[in-house]
mmCIF file of C-alpha atoms (C1' of nucleotides) in Angstrom:
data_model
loop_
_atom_site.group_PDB
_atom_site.id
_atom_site.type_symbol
_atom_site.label_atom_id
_atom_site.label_comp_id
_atom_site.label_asym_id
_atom_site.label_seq_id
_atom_site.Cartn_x
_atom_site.Cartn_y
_atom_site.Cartn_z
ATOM 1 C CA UNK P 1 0.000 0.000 0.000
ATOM 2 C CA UNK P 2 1.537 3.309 -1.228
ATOM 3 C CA UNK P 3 0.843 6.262 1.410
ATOM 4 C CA UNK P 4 1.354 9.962 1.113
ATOM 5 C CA UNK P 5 1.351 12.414 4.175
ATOM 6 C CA UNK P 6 0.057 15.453 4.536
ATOM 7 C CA UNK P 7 -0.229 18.227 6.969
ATOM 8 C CA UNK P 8 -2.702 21.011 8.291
ATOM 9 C CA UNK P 9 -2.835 24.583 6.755
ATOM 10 C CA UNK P 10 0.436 25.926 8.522
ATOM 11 C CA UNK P 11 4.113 25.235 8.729
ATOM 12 C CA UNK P 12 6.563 25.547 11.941
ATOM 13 C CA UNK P 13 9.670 25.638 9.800
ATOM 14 C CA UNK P 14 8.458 28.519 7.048
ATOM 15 C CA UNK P 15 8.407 31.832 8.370
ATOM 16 C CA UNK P 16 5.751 34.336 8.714
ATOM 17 C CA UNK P 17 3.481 32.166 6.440
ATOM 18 C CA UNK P 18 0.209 32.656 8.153
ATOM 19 C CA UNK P 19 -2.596 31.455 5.940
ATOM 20 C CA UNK P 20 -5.228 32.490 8.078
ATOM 21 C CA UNK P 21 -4.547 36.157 8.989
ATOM 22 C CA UNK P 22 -7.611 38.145 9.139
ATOM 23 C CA UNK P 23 -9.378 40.746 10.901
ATOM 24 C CA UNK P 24 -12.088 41.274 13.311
ATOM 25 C CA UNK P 25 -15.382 42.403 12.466
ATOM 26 C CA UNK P 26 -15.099 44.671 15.412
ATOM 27 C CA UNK P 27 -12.030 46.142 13.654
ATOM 28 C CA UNK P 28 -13.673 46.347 10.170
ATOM 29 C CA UNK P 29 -17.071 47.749 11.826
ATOM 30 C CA UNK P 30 -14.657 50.707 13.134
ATOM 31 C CA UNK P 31 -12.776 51.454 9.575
ATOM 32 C CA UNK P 32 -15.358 54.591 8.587
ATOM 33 C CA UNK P 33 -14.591 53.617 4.879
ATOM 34 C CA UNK P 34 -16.470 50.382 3.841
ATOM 35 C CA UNK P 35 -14.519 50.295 0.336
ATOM 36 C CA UNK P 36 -11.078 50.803 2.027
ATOM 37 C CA UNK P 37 -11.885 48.237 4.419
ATOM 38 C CA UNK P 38 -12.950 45.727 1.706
ATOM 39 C CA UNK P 39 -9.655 46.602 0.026
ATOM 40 C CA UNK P 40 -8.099 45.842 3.548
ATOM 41 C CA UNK P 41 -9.489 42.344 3.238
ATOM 42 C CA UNK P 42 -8.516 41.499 0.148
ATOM 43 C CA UNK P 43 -4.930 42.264 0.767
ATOM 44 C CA UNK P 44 -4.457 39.847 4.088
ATOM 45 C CA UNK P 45 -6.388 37.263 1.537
ATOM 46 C CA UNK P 46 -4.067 37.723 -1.012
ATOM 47 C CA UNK P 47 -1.389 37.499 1.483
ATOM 48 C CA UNK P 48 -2.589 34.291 2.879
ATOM 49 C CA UNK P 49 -2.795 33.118 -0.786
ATOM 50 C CA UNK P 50 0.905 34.090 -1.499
ATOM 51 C CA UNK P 51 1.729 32.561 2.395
ATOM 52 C CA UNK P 52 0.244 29.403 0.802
ATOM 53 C CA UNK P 53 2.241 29.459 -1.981
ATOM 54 C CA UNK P 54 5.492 29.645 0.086
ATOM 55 C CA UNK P 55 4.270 26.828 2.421
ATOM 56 C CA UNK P 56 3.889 24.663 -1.393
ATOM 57 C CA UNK P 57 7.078 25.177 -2.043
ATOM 58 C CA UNK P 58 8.535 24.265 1.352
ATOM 59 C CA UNK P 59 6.562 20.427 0.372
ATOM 60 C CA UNK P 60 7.893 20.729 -2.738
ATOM 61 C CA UNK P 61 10.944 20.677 -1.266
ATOM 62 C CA UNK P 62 10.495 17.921 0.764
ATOM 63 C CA UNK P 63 8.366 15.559 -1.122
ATOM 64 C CA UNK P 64 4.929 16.349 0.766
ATOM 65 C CA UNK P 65 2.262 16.010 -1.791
ATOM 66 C CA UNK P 66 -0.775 16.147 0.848
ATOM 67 C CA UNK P 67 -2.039 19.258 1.670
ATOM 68 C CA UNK P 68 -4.807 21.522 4.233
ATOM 69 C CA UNK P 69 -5.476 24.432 2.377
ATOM 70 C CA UNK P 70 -6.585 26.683 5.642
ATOM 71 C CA UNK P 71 -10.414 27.607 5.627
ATOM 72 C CA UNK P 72 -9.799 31.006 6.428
ATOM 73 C CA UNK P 73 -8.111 32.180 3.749
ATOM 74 C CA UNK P 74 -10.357 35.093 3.125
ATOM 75 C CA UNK P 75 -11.017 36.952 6.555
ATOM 76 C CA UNK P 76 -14.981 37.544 7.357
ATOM 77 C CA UNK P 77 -16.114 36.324 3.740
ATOM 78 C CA UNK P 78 -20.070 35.416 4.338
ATOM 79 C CA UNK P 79 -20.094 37.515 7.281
ATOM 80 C CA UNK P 80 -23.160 40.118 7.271
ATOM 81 C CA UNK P 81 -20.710 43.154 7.367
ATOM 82 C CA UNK P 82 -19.145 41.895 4.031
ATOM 83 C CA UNK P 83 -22.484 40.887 2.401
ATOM 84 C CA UNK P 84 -22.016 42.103 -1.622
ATOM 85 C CA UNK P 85 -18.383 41.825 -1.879
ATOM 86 C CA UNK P 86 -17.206 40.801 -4.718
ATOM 87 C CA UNK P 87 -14.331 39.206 -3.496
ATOM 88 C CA UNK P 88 -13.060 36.722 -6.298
ATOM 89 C CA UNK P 89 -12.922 39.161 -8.679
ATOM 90 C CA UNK P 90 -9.301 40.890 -7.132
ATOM 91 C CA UNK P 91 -8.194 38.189 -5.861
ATOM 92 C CA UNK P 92 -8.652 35.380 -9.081
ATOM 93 C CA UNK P 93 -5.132 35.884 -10.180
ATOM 94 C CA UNK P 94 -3.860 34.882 -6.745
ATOM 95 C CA UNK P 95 -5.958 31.855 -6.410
ATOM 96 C CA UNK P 96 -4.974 30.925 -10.043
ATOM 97 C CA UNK P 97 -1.489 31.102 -9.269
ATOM 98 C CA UNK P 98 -2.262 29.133 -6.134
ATOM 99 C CA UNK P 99 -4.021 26.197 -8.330
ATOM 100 C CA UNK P 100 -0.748 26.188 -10.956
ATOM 101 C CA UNK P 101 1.324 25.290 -7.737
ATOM 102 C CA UNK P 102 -0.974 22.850 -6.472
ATOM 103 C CA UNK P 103 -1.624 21.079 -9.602
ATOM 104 C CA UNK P 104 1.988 20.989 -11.069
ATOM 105 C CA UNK P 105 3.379 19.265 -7.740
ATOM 106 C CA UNK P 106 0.485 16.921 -8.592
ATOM 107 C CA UNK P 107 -1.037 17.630 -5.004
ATOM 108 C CA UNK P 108 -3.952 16.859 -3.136
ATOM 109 C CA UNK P 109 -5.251 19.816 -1.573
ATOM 110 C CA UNK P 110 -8.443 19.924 -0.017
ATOM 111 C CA UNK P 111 -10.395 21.979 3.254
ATOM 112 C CA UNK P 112 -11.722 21.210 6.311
ATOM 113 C CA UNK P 113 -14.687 24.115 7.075
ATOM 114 C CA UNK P 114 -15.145 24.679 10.474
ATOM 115 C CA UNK P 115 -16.800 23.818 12.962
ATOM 116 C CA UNK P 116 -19.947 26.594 12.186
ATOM 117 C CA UNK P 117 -21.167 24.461 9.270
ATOM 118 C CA UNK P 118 -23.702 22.242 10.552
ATOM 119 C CA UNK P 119 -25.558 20.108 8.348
ATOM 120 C CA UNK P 120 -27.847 18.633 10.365
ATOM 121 C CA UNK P 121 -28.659 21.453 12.841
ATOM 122 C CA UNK P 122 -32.803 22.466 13.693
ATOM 123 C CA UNK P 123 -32.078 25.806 13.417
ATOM 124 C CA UNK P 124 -32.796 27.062 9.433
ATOM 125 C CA UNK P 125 -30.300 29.815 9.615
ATOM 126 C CA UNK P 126 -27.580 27.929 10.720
ATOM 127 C CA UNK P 127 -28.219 25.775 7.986
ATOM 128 C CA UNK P 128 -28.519 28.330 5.084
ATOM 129 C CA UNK P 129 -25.218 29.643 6.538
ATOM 130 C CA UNK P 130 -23.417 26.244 6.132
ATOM 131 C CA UNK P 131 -24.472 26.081 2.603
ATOM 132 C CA UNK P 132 -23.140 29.326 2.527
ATOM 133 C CA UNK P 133 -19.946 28.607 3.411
ATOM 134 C CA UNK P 134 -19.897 25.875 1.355
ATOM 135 C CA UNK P 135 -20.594 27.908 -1.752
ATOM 136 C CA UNK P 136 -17.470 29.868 -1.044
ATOM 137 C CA UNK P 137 -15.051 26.857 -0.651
ATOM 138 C CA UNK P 138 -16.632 25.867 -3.473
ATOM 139 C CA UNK P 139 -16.203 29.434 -5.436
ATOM 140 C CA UNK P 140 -12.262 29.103 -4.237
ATOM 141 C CA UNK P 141 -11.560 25.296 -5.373
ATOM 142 C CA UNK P 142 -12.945 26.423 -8.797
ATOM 143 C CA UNK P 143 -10.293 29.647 -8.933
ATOM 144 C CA UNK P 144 -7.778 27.824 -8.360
ATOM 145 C CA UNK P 145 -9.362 25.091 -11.158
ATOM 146 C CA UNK P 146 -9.495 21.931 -9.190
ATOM 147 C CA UNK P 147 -12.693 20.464 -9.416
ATOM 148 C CA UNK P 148 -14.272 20.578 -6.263
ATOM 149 C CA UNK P 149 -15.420 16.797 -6.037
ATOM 150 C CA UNK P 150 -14.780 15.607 -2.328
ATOM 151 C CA UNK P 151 -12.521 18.382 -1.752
ATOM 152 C CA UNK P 152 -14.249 19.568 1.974
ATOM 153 C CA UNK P 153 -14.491 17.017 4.904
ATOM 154 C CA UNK P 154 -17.373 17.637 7.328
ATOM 155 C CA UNK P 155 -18.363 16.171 10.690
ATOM 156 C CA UNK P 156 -21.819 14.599 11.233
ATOM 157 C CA UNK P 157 -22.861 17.851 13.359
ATOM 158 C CA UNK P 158 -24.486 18.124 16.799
ATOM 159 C CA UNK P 159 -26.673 15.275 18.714
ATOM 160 C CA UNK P 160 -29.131 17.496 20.198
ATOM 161 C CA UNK P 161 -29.780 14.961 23.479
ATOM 162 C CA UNK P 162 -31.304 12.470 20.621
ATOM 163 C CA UNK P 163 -28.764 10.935 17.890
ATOM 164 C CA UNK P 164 -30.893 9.004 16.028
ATOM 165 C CA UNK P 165 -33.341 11.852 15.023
ATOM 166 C CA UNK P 166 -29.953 14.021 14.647
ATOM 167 C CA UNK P 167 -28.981 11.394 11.891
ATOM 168 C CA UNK P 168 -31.993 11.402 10.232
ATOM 169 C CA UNK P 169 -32.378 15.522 10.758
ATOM 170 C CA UNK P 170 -29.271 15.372 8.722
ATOM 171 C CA UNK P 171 -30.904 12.762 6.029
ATOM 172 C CA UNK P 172 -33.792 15.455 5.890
ATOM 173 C CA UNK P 173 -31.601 18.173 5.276
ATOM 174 C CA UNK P 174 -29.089 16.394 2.718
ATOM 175 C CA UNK P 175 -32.535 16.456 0.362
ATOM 176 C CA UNK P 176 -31.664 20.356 0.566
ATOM 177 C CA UNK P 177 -28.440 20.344 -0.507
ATOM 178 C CA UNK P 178 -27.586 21.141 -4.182
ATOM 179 C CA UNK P 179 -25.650 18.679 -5.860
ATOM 180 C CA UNK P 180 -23.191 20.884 -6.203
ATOM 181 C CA UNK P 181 -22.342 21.075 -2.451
ATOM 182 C CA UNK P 182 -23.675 17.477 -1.889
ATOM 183 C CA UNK P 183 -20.459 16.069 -4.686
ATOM 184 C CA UNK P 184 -18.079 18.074 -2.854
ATOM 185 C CA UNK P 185 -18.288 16.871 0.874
ATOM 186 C CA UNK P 186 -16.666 14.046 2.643
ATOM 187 C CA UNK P 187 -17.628 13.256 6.320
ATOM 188 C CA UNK P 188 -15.419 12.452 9.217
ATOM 189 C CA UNK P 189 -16.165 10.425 12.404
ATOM 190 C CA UNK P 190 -15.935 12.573 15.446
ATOM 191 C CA UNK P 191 -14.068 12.244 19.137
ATOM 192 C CA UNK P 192 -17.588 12.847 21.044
ATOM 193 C CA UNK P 193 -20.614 12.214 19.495
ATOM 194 C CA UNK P 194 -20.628 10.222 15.975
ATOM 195 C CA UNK P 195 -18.918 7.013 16.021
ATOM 196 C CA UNK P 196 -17.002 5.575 13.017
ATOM 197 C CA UNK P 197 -20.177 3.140 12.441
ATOM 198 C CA UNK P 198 -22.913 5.852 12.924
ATOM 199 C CA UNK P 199 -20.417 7.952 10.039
ATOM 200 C CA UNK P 200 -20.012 4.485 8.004
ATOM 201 C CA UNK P 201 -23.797 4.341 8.007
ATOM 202 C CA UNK P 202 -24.816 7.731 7.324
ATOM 203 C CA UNK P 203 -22.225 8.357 4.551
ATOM 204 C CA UNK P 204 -22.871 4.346 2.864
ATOM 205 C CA UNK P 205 -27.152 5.411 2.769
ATOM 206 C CA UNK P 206 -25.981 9.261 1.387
ATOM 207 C CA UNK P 207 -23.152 7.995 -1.086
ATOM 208 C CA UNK P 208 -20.852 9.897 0.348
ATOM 209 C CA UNK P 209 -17.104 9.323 0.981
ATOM 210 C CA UNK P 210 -15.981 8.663 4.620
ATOM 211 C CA UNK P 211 -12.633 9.667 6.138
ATOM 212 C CA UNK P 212 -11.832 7.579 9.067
ATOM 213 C CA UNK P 213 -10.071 9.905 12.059
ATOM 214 C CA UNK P 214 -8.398 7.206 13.917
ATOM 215 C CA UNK P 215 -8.063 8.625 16.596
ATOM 216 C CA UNK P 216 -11.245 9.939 17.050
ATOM 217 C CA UNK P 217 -12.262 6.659 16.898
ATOM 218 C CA UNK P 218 -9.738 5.574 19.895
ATOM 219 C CA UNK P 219 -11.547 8.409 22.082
ATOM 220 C CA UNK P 220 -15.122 7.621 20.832
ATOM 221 C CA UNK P 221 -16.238 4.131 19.872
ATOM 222 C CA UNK P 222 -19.000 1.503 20.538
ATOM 223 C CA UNK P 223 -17.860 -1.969 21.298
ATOM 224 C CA UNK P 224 -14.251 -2.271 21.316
ATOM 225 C CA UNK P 225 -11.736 -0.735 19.286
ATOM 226 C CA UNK P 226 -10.151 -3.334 17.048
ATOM 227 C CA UNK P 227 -13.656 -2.831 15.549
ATOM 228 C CA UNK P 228 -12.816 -0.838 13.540
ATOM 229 C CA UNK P 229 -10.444 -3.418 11.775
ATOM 230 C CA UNK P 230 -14.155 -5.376 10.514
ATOM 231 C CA UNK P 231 -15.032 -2.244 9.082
ATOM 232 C CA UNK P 232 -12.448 -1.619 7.007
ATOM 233 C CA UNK P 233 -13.792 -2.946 3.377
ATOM 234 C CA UNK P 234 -16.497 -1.196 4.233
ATOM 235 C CA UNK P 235 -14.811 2.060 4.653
ATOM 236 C CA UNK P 236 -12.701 1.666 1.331
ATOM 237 C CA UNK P 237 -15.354 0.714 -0.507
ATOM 238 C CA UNK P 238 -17.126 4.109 0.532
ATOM 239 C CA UNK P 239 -13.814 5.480 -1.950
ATOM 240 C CA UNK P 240 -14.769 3.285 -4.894
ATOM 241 C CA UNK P 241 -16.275 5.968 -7.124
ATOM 242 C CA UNK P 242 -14.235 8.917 -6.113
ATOM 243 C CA UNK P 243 -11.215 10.205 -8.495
ATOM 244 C CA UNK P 244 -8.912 10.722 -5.154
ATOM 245 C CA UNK P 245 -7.758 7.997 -3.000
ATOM 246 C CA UNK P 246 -8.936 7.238 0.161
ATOM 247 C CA UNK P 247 -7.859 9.857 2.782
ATOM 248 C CA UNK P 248 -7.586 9.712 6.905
ATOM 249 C CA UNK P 249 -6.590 11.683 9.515
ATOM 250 C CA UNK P 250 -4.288 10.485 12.354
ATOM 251 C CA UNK P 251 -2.846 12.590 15.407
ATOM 252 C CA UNK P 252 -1.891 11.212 18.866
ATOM 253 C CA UNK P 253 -2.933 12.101 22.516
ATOM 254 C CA UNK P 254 -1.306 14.986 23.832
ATOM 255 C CA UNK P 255 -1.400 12.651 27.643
ATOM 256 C CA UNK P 256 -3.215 10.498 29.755
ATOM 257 C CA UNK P 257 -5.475 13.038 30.982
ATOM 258 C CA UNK P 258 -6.410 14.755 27.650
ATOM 259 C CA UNK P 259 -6.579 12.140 25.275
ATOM 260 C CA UNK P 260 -8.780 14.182 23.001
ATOM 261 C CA UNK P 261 -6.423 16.688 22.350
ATOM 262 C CA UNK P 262 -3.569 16.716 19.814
ATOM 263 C CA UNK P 263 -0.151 16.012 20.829
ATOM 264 C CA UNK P 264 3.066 17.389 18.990
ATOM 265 C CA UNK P 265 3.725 14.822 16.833
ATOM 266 C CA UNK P 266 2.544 11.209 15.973
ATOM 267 C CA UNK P 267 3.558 8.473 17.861
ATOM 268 C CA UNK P 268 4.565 5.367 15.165
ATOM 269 C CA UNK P 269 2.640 3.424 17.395
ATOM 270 C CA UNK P 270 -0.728 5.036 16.795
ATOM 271 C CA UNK P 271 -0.037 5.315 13.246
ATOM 272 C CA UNK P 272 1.694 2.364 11.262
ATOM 273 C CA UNK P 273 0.121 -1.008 13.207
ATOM 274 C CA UNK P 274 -3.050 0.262 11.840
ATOM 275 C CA UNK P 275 -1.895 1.052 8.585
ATOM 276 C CA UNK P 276 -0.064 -2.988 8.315
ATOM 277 C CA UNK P 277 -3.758 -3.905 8.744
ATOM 278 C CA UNK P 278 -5.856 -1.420 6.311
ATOM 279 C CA UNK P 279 -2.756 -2.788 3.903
ATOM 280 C CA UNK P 280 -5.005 -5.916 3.514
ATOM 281 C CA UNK P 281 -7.751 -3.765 2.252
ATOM 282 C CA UNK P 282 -6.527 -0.567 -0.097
ATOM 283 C CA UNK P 283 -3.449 -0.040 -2.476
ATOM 284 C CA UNK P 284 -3.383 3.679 -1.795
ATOM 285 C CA UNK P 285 -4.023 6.126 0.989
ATOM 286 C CA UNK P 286 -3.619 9.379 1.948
ATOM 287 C CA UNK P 287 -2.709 10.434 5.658
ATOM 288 C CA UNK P 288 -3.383 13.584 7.224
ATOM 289 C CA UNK P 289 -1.553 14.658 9.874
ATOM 290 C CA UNK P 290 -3.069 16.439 12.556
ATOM 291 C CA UNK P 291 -0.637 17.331 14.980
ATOM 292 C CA UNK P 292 0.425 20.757 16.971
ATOM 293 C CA UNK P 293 4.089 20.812 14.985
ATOM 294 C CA UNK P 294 2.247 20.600 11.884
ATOM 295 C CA UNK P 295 4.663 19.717 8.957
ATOM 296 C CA UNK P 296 7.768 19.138 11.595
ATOM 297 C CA UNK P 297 5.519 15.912 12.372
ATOM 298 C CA UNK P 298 5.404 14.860 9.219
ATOM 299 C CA UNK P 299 9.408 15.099 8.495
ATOM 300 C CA UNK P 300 9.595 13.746 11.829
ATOM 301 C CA UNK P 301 7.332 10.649 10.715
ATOM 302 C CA UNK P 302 9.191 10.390 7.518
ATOM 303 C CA UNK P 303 12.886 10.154 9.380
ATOM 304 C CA UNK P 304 11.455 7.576 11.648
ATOM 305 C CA UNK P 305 10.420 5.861 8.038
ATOM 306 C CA UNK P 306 14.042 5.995 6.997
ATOM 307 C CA UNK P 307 15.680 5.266 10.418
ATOM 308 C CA UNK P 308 13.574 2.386 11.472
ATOM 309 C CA UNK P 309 11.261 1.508 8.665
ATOM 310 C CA UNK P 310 13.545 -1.498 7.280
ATOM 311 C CA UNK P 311 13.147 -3.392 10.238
ATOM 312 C CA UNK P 312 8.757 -2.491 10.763
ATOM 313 C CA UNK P 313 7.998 -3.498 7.288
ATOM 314 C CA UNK P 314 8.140 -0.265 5.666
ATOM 315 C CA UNK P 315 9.610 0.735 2.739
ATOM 316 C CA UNK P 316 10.917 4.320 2.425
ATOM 317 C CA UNK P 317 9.800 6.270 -0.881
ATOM 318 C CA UNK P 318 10.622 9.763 -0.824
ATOM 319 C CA UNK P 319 9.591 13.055 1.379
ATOM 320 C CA UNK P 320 6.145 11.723 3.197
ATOM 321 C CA UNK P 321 5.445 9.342 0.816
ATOM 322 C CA UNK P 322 5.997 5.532 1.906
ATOM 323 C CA UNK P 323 4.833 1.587 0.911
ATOM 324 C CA UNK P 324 3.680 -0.939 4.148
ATOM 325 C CA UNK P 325 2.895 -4.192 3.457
ATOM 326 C CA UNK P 326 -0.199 -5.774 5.499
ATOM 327 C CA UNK P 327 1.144 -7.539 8.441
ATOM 328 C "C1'" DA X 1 8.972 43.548 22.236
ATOM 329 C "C1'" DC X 2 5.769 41.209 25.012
ATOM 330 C "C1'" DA X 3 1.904 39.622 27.878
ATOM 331 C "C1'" DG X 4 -2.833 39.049 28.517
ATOM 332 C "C1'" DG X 5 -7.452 39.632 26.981
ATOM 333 C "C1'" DT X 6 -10.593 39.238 22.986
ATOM 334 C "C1'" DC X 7 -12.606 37.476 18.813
ATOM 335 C "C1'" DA X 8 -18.213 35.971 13.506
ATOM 336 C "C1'" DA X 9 -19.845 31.857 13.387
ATOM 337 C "C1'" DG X 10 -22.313 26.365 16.973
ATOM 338 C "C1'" DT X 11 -23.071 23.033 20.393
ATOM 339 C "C1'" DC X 12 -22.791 21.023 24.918
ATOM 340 C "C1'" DG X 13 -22.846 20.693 29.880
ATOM 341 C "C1'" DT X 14 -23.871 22.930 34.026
ATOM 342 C "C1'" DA X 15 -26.284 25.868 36.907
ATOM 343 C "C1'" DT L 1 -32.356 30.527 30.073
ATOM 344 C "C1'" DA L 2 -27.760 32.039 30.435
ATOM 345 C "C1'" DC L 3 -22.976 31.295 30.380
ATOM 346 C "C1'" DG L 4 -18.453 29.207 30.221
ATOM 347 C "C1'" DA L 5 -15.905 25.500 27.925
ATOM 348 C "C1'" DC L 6 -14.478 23.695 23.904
ATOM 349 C "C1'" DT L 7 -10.223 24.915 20.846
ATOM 350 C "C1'" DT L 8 -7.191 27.960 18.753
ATOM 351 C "C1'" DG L 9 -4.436 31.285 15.874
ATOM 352 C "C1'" DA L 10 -4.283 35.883 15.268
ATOM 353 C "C1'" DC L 11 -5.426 40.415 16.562
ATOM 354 C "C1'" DC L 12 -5.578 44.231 19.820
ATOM 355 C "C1'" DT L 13 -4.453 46.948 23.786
ATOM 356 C "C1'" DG L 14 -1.666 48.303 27.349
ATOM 357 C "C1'" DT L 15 2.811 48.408 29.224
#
DNA sequence: ACAGGTCAAGTCGTA
DNA sequence: TACGACTTGACCTGT
C-alpha cells in the first residue's frame, strides 16, 4: 500500500506564512470607509494566498504532496458586514497562481470548514449559513481550477440529546443540498458524538465518501476498538467511485489526561500497526496529519520511516510518501 | 517587544 | 435561560 502524508494549513519551519490572517469584524465595523476596508481584506487574503504558496514550495521541497489548504483564507467572507463583496474578482489571479502550484506538484489539496457548518442542525439559519460557506469553498476550489469533487471534509454535526433523530435531521436536510455542495463533501467520524459506524452508516445510505479519524475513533467508539479493523472494506469501498484515494486523519494524545487533544507529533505506534492492517484492504491512501508541529511531524514521521522503517515493514519512498505491506 | 485579553460563526454541559 | 468551555491562531491593547 503506497501512502502519502500530509499536513494542516500551517508550517513551523516557514516563516511568517500565516494562511489564516484576518481581521475582526469589530475592527472592520470601526474602519469609517467600507470600500477601504474591503480593500483591507482582500490584501491579508491575497497574502494568505501568497503565504500558501510559500508553504507549497517548502513540500515541494520535501516531497509532501498532501495538503490543508486553511479555511480562512479570506477573513470575514459570508459575514453580514461583508455581504455584496465581490471578493473573487481581485483576488482570481492569486488563487490561479495558487491552483498552478498545487496542480503541477500533482497535489492533493483539499479543506476542512469549520466547525460553524452544521448540516444537520434544527435551526434554518444555521443551515442556510453552512451552505453558505460551502458555496465559497466551493467558489475558491474552482479559482484555483481543481474540481471541487470531495474536496471539503465535514463532521456529522451536533446530537441534540437524541442521535438518532440528529442522523436522520441530517438525512432530511441532505434532500436540501444542491448537488453541487452534496459532490463536494466528505464526512469524518468525530471524538464525542458520531462514532465511526454511525459515520459508516450515514455516509454508505448518502453515497458519500468517509474519512476515518483514527483517533477519534480511539476516544469515541461503541464496542471495542479493534472494531474498527471489521469495518475496514467497508470504509474503502465508501472510496470506490471517487477520483482521489482514500484519505484519513491520524494525530496522537497529547497525555493520559487529555486524550482528546492533539499532541506534537505522531507516535509510530498510533499510526503504522493500523496502517499494516488497512494494507489488507486498499493499495493507496492518503494520511493527514493532525498534529500541533504541523509539517515538523510529518518530516519527523518520515525520518522515523528511513531510520527504522527497514526493520517495521516499511519501505521508504521519498519526502512523506511511503509503501507498508499488510502484516 | 511582550503579555494578557478578545474574537463571527455552533453546540454542549452545568447551573 | 444564560454562560463558560471547547479549541485555537491571530489580533488588539496596554505596558
Amino acid at each position: 500500500m503506497e501512502v502519502h502524508l500530509g499536513h494542516v494549513a500551517m508550517s513551523v519551519h516557514v516563516a511568517n506564512a500565516s494562511p489564516s490572517r484576518t481581521m475582526t469584524a469589530k475592527r472592520f465595523a470601526t474602519i469609517a470607509d467600507r470600500e477601504a476596508g474591503l480593500r483591507k481584506l482582500e490584501h491579508l487574503a491575497e497574502q494568505n494566498i501568497e503565504s500558501c504558496i510559500r508553504l507549497l514550495y517548502h513540500n515541494r521541497a520535501h516531497d509532501i504532496k498532501f495538503f490543508r489548504l486553511s479555511s480562512r483564507l479570506i477573513p470575514l467572507v459570508g459575514h453580514e458586514l461583508t455581504e455584496g463583496w465581490d471578493y473573487m474578482k481581485p483576488l482570481a489571479d492569486a488563487f490561479a497562481k495558487l491552483g498552478t502550484v498545487i496542480k503541477d506538484d500533482n497535489v492533493r489539496a483539499d479543506f476542512h470548514p469549520d466547525h460553524f457548518v452544521v448540516l444537520n442542525s434544527p435551526r434554518r439559519p444555521v443551515f442556510e449559513t453552512s451552505l453558505a460557506v460551502l458555496r465559497h469553498h466551493i467558489r475558491m476550489l474552482e479559482a484555483m481550477g481543481i474540481p471541487p469533487r470531495h474536496r471539503c471534509v465535514l463532521h456529522v454535526g451536533g446530537a441534540y440529546n437524541n442521535k438518532e433523530k440528529a442522523i436522520q435531521r441530517f438525512i432530511d436536510n441532505w434532500g436540501e443540498v444542491p448537488e453541487e455542495i452534496r459532490s463536494c463533501l466528505m464526512l469524518e467520524n468525530d471524538d464525542k458524538i458520531f462514532t465511526a459506524e454511525d459515520t459508516l452508516q450515514l455516509s454508505e445510505s448518502l453515497k458519500i465518501p468517509m474519512v476515518l479519524d483514527i483517533h477519534h475513533h480511539r476516544c469515541n467508539h461503541q464496542g471495542e476498538e479493534d472494531d474498527i479493523l471489521h469495518l475496514l472494506p467497508r470504509i474503502v469501498e465508501r472510496w470506490s467511485s471517487s477520483p482521489l484515494p482514500m484519505k484519513m486523519h491520524i494525530s496522537s494524545p497529547r497525555g493520559p489526561e487529555d486524550k482528546r487533544s492533539h499532541a506534537d507529533y505522531i507516535n509510530p505506534d498510533d499510526l503504522f500497526p493500523f496502517l499494516h492492517k488497512l494494507a489488507r484492504y486498499t493499495p493507496r491512501v492518503d494520511v493527514m496529519v493532525e498534529a500541533k508541529k504541523k509539517d515538523d511531524a510529518v518530516l519527523r514521521l518520515a525520518q522515523w520511516v528511513k531510520e527504522e522503517g527497514e526493520t517495521n515493514g516499511v519501505r521508504f519512498i521519498n519526502g512523506g510518501s511511503f509503501e507498508i505491506h499488510p502484516k
